[in-house]
Coordinates of C-alpha atoms in Angstrom, one line a residue:
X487 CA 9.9 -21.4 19.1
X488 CA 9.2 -18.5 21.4
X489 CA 13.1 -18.2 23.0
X490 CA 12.7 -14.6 23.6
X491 CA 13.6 -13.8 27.1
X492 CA 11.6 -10.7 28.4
X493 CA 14.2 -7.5 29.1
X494 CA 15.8 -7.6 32.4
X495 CA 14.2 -5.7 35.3
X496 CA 16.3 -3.0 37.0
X497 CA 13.3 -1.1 39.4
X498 CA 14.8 -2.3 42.7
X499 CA 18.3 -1.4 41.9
X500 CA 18.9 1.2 45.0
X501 CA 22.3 3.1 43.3
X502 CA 20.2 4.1 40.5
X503 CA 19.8 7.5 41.7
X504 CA 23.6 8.2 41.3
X505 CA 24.0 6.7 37.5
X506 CA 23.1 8.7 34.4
X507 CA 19.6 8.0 32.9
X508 CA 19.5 5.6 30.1
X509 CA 16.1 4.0 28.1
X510 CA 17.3 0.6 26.9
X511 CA 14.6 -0.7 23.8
X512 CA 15.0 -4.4 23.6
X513 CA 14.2 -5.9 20.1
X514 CA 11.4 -9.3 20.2
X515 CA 12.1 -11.3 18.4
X516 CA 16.2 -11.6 18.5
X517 CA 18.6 -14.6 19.0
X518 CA 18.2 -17.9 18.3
X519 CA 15.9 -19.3 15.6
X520 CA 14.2 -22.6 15.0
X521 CA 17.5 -23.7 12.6
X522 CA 20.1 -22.6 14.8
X523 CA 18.5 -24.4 18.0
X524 CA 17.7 -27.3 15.9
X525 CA 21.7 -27.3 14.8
X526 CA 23.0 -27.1 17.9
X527 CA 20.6 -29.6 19.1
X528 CA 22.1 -32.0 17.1
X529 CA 25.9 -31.5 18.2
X530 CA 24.8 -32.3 21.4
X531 CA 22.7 -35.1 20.6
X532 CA 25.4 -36.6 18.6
X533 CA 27.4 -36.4 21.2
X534 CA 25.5 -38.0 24.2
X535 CA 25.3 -40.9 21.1
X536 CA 28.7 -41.1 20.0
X537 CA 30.9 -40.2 22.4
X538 CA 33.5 -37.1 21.7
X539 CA 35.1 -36.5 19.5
X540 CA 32.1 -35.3 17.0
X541 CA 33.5 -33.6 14.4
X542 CA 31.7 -30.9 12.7
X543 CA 32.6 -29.4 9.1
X544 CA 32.6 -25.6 9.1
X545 CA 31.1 -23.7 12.4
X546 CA 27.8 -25.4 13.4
X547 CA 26.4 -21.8 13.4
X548 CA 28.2 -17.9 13.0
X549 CA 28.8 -17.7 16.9
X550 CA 32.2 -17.9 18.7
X551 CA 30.7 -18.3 22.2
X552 CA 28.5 -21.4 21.1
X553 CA 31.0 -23.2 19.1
X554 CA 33.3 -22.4 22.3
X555 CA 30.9 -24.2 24.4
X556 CA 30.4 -27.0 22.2
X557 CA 33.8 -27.5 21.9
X558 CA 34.3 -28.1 25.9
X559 CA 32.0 -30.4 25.4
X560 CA 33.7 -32.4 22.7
X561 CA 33.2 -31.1 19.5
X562 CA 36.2 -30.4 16.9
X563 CA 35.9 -28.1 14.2
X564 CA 37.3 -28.5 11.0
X565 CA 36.8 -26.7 7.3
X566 CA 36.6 -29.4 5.1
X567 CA 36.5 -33.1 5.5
X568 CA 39.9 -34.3 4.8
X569 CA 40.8 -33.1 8.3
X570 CA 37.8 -36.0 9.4
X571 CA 39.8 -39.2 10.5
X572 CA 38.2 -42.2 9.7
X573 CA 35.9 -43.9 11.5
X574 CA 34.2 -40.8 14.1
X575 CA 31.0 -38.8 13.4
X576 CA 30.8 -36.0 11.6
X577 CA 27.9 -33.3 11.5
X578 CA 27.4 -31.1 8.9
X579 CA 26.3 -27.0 9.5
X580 CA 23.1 -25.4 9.6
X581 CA 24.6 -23.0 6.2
X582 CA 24.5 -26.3 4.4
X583 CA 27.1 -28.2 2.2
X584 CA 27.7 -28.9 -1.7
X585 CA 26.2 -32.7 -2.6
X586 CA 30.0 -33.6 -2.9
X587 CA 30.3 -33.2 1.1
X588 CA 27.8 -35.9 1.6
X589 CA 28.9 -37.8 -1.7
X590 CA 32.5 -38.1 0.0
X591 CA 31.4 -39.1 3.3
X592 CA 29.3 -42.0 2.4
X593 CA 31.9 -42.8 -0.4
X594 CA 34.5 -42.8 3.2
X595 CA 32.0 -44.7 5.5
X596 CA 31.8 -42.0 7.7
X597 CA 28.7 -41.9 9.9
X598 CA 27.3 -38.3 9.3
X599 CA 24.4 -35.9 10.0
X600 CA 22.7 -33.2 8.4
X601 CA 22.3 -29.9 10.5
X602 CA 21.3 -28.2 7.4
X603 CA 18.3 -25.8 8.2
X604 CA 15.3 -27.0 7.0
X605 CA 14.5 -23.5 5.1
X606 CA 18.6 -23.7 3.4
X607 CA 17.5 -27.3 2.5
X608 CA 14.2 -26.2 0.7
X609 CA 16.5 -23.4 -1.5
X610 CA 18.4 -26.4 -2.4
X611 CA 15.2 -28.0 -3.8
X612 CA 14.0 -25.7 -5.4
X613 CA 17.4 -24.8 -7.2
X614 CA 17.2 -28.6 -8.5
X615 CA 14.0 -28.1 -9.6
X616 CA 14.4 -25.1 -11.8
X617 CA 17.5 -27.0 -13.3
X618 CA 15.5 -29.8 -14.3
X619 CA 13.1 -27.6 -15.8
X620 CA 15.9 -26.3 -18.3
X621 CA 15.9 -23.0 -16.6
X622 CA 19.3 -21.3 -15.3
X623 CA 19.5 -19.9 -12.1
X624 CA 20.2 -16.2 -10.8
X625 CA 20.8 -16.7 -7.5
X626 CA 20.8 -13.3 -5.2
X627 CA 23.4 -13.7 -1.9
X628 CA 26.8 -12.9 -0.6
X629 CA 30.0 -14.2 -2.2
X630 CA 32.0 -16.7 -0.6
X631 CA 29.2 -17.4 2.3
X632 CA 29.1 -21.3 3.7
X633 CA 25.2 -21.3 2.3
X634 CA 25.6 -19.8 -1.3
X635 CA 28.3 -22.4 -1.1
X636 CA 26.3 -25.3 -0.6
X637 CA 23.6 -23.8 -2.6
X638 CA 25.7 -24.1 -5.9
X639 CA 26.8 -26.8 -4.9
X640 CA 23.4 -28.8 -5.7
X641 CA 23.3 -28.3 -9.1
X642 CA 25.9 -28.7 -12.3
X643 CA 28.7 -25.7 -12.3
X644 CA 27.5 -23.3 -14.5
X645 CA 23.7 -23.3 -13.7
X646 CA 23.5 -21.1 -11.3
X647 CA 24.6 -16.7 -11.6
X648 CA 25.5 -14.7 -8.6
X649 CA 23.8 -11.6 -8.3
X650 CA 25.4 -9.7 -5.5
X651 CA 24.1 -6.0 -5.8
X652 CA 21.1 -4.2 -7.8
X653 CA 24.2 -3.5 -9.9
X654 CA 24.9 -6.9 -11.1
X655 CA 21.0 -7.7 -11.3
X656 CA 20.9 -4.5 -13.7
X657 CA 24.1 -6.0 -15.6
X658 CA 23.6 -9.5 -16.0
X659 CA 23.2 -10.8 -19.4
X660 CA 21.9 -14.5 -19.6
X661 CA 22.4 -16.8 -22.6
X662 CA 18.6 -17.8 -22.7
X663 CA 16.7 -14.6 -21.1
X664 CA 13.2 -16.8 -21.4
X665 CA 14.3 -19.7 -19.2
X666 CA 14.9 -18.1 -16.6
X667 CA 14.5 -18.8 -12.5
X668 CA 16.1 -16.6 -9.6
X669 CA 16.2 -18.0 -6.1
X670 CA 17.9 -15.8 -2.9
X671 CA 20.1 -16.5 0.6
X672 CA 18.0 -17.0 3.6
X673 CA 19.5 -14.4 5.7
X674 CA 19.6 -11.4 3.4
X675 CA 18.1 -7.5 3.6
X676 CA 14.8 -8.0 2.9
X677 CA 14.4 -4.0 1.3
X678 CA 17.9 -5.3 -0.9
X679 CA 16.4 -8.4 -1.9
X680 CA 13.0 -6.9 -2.7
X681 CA 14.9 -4.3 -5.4
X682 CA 17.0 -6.9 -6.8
X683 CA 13.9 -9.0 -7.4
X684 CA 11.8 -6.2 -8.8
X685 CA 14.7 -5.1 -10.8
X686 CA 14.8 -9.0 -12.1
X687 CA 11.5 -9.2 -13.1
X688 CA 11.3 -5.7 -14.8
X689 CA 13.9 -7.2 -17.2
X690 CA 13.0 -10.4 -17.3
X691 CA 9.3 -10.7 -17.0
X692 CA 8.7 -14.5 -17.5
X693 CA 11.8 -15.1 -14.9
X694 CA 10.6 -18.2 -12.5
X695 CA 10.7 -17.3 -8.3
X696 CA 10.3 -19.5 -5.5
X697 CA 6.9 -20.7 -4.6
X698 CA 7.3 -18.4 -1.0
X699 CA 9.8 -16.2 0.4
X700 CA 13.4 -17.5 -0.1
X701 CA 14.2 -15.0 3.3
X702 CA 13.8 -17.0 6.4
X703 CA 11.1 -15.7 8.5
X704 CA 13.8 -15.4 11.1
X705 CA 15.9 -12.8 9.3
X706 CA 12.4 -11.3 8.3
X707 CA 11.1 -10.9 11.9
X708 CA 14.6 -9.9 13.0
X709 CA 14.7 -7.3 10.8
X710 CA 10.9 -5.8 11.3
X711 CA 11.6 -5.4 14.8
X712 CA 15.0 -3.3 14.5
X713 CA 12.8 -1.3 12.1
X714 CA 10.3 -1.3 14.5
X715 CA 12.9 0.1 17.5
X716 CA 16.1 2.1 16.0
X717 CA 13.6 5.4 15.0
X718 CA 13.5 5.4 18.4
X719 CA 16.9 4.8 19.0
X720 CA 20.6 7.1 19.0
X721 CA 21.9 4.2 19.5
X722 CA 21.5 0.6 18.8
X723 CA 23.7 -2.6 19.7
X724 CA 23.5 -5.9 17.6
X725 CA 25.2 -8.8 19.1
X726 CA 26.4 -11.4 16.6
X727 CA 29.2 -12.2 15.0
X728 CA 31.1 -10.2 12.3
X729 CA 30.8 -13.8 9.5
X730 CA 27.0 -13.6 10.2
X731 CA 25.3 -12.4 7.4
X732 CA 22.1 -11.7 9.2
X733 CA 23.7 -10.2 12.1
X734 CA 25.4 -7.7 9.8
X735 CA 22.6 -7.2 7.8
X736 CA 20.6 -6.1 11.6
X737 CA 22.9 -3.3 11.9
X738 CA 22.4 -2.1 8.4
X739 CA 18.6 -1.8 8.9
X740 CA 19.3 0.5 11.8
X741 CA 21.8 2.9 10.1
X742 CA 19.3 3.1 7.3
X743 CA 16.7 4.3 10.4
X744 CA 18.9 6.6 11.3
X745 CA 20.8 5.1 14.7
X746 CA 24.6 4.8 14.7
X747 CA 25.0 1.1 15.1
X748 CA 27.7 -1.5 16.1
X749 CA 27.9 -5.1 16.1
X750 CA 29.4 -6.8 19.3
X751 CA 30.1 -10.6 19.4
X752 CA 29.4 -9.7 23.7
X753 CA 29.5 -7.2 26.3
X754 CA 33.7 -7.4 26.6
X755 CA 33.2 -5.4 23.6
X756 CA 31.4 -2.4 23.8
X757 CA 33.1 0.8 23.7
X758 CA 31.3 3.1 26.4
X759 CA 32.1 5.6 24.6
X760 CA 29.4 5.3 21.4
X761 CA 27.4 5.9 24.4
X762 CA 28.2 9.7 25.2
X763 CA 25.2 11.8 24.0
X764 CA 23.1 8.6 24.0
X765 CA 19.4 8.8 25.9
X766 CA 18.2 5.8 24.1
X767 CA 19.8 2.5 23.2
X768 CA 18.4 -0.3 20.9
X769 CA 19.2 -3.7 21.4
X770 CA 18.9 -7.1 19.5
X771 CA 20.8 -9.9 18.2
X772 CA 21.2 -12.2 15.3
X773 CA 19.9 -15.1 14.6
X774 CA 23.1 -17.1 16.1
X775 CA 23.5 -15.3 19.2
X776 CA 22.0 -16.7 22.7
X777 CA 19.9 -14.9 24.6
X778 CA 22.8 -15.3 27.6
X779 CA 24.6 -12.9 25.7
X780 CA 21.8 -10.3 25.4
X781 CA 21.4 -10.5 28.9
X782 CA 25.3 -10.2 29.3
X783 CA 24.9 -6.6 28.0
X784 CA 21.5 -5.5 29.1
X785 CA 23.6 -6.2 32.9
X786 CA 26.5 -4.4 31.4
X787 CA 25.0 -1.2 31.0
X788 CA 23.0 -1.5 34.3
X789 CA 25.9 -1.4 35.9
X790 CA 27.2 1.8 34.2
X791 CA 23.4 3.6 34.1
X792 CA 19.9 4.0 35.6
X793 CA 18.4 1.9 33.4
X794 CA 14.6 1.8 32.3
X795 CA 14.0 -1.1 30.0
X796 CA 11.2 -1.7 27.4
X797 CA 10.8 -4.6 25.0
X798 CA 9.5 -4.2 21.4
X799 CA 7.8 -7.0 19.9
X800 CA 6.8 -7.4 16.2
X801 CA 6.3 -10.5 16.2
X802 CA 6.0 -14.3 18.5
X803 CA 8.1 -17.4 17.0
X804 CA 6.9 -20.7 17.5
X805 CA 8.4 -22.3 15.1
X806 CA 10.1 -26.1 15.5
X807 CA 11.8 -28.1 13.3
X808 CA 12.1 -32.0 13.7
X809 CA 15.7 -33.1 14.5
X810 CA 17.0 -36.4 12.5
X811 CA 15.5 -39.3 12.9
X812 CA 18.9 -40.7 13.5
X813 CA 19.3 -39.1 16.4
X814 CA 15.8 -39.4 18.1
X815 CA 15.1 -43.2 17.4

């Protein structure tokens, strides 16, 4: 899905000529990904079926502004499913859930769907898969995050290992070193993840890995393209949200280029003065993020500077996923 608008165009803009000069580098791709639309998609589909309220268990996707908007239209947002009443929908969040989450609602009679994203829900196979092959798991991701969450929570406790850092995957000392499998997050740093991995295999040389990239090619994309920009860059903006692991991860890649970088949920935010010194500004956002927003602060700093604004694509998406049957019948 190619939702990349192209940057804004500032040419005709006849007070330029009294702002301070300023080269705006807009990352392509950025914002939304094929998951994240087809969550959404799905909150508002369930509600044009059902009627508000829809209740949906955990944010449908790391953005305050779209969960905002989705609640005006009707959607309530709740942690865990004990705060469900009986008898109204519930959708469950593109991170994906623990088996017991779908185990309970059935077991309640709750109507439900599955906003997993198709890419968390293929991590999920495969982790039952290298279970049922005998081998235990070390899984590489972020503590306490909604998808390693539901990730362990598809296989028995005690199957899986977090490895966090190159630290841990250094450290860790596995009962049975020659059944062995190691799986990873969707939305981690790819040049992290590849060290961890290398580091796994160096010890453990017959360790089993995922028949592709366990990194979404969202995040991967994301990522090339800040790579791509923040050389160029003294500065460079991400807009996402501070719980969004691929958002944060964004603005890592361009410290390690060598650009200061904040992260901004929107434009409200920005503190004008990171921008003192600054001749060249980077812009993207994460994977949660709508392109409204990007917009939002491409206008923002047009109306502070003479802005001349250049896109820099690494990559098209067109990427789709199917929504649920459920809904589309």
């Amino acid at each position: 899905m190619n939702n990349v608008a192209p940057a804004m165009d500032f040419s005709i803009d006849s007070t330029r000529a009294t702002r301070p000069a300023l080269n705006v580098l807009v990352a392509a791709p950025r914002g939304f990904c094929a998951g994240v639309d087809r969550a959404i998609h799905i909150v508002e589909l369930a509600l044009e079926r059902w009627g508000a309220p829809v209740y949906v268990r955990h944010e449908i996707v790391h953005n305050k502004f779209v969960v905002d908007s989705l609640k005006a239209k009707g959607a309530v947002f709740v942690e865990e499913l004990d705060e469900v009443p009986d008898g109204v929908p519930v959708v469950f969040s593109a991170h994906g859930v623990p088996k017991a989450v779908p185990a309970k609602a059935e077991e309640r009679g709750l109507t439900y769907v599955d906003a997993t994203c198709p890419l968390v829900s293929k991590v999920h196979r495969q982790a039952e898969r290298l279970v049922a092959a005998g081998c235990h798991i070390l899984f590489i991701g972020h503590q306490g995050h909604p998808e390693v969450i539901g990730t362990f929570g598809q296989v028995p406790d005690g199957a899986m290992t977090l490895i966090e850092t190159l630290h841990d995957a250094q450290a860790v000392q596995p009962a049975n070193a020659a059944r062995l499998g190691f799986l990873t997050q969707t939305t981690l740093s790819v040049d992290d993840t590849s060290e961890m991995v290398a580091e796994l295999k160096r010890r453990f040389p017959a360790i089993e890995g995922p028949r592709g990239d366990d990194i979404c090619y969202a995040t991967s994309n994301r990522q090339a393209a800040v790579k791509a920009m923040a050389p160029r860059c003294d500065l460079v903006l991400v807009i996402g949200a501070a719980n969004s692991s691929n958002s944060q991860r964004l603005r890592e890649v361009a410290e390690r280029e060598g650009a200061k970088s904040w992260l901004i949920q929107r434009a409200a935010e920005i503190d004008w003065a990171w921008f003192d010194g600054v001749k060249t500004v980077g812009v993207t956002a994460g994977a949660s993020a709508p392109e409204v927003l990007v917009q939002e602060v491409l206008a923002a700093m047009a109306a502070r500077y003479a802005v001349t604004s250049e896109n820099i694509t690494t990559a098209v998406e067109e990427v789709v996923f199917k929504l649920p049957r459920s809904l589309t019948a």
